[in-house]
Amino acid sequence: MKWRKLGIVWNTDGQHPWSRSHAMGPTPFRLDADTIRVYLTTLDAEGRGRATYVDVRAQDPTQVLGIAPRPVLDVGEPGTFDDNGLMPLSIVRLNDDTLYMYYSGFELCHRIRYRIFSGVAVSHDGGHTFHRLRKTPILDRSDAEMFFRGGPFVLKDGNRFRMWYVAGNSWTELNGKAMPVYDMKYVESKDGINWPTEGVTVLPITQDDEHGFGRPWLMQRSSSFYDLYYSVRRRSIAAYRMGHACSSDGQTWDRKDDEFGLDVSDAAFENEAVMYAAVIDIDGKEYCFYNGNGFGRDGFAVAERLA
């Protein structure tokens, strides 16, 4: 693949208490013919994330059309799985006005650093506001997936919902810091709300320099061809790089990381890391929204696919 980087699209100006820094995990959604709504997370002064959005022009996604005046989904109540912040990762349209937002929730812990589980919220106004369908996770802890069941990407396929996510139950030490270990999993649901307690591993960690995948994003090209984009956390550089795999069924994947073609550059915002790729097709053109250094510390960027 070849990409033309178009640069940083947007970063918060830090004027709102709920949005002091970062523009993390850009999640593009075709709102209408002229607009891509990019859902993302900004952080408050305590590092807690809330879901918001930035609207960009569909024909030129470097042009910002509007910014959400407030969070579309706030942090959870004290003691809930998302009381220390959340990150929207997948939007599914059910009808013209009803959307599901799948997100990861973050919970700080004492004996381990944190836990990450997944929730769902619904919008009945076309994606302007959302409310939780549950205060508890839709992907909660299980014996096989104790600490992490996050990064959900959901595809509505006929009468079923299909989800790719990351999960794990162990930690590794990296430069004196405990870091999570997780594989990529797959599950299905009839209603998009109730999911199995354990997924099938579809992309395991197999290389010595890896300890986790981040933020799966799937493009279904046809009934028998899928592209999967993800981030790979590498031990040697303590940072993410992009990954890519192909499949005929969405479950058996052929990794082609070296062919993705979107990597770090000399630009100050992405000279150490690139991550959280999210690809959208706009009238035959493909755009990849992504983050660079510091998990979106300097904003989110976009690239156009050339081949």
PDB file of C-alpha atoms in Angstrom, residues 7 15 33 36 66 72 102 106 124 136 156 172 191 196 215 220 224 232 239 242 275 297:
ATOM      1  CA  GLY A   7      -0.850  16.063   8.090  1.00  0.00           C
ATOM      2  CA  GLN A  15     -10.129  25.556  26.570  1.00  0.00           C
ATOM      3  CA  ALA A  33     -22.683  13.130   1.724  1.00  0.00           C
ATOM      4  CA  ILE A  36     -17.160  12.681   7.957  1.00  0.00           C
ATOM      5  CA  GLY A  66     -17.334  21.801  13.244  1.00  0.00           C
ATOM      6  CA  VAL A  72     -21.240  13.033  23.528  1.00  0.00           C
ATOM      7  CA  TYR A 102     -18.777   0.660  21.059  1.00  0.00           C
ATOM      8  CA  PHE A 106     -10.703   2.406  31.801  1.00  0.00           C
ATOM      9  CA  HIS A 124     -31.338   8.258  18.750  1.00  0.00           C
ATOM     10  CA  THR A 136     -21.774  -2.574  33.201  1.00  0.00           C
ATOM     11  CA  LYS A 156     -23.357  -5.608  11.510  1.00  0.00           C
ATOM     12  CA  THR A 172       5.020  -8.110  31.091  1.00  0.00           C
ATOM     13  CA  ASP A 191     -28.345  -8.216  19.228  1.00  0.00           C
ATOM     14  CA  PRO A 196     -19.919 -14.473  24.813  1.00  0.00           C
ATOM     15  CA  ARG A 215      -7.372  -0.939  18.071  1.00  0.00           C
ATOM     16  CA  GLN A 220     -14.995  -5.742   4.337  1.00  0.00           C
ATOM     17  CA  SER A 224     -14.830 -13.205   0.817  1.00  0.00           C
ATOM     18  CA  VAL A 232       1.423  -3.538  17.242  1.00  0.00           C
ATOM     19  CA  ALA A 239       5.848   2.186  21.071  1.00  0.00           C
ATOM     20  CA  MET A 242       0.884  -0.119  12.242  1.00  0.00           C
ATOM     21  CA  MET A 275      -1.058   3.970  15.862  1.00  0.00           C
ATOM     22  CA  ARG A 297      -0.917  14.122  22.277  1.00  0.00           C
TER      23      ARG A 297
END
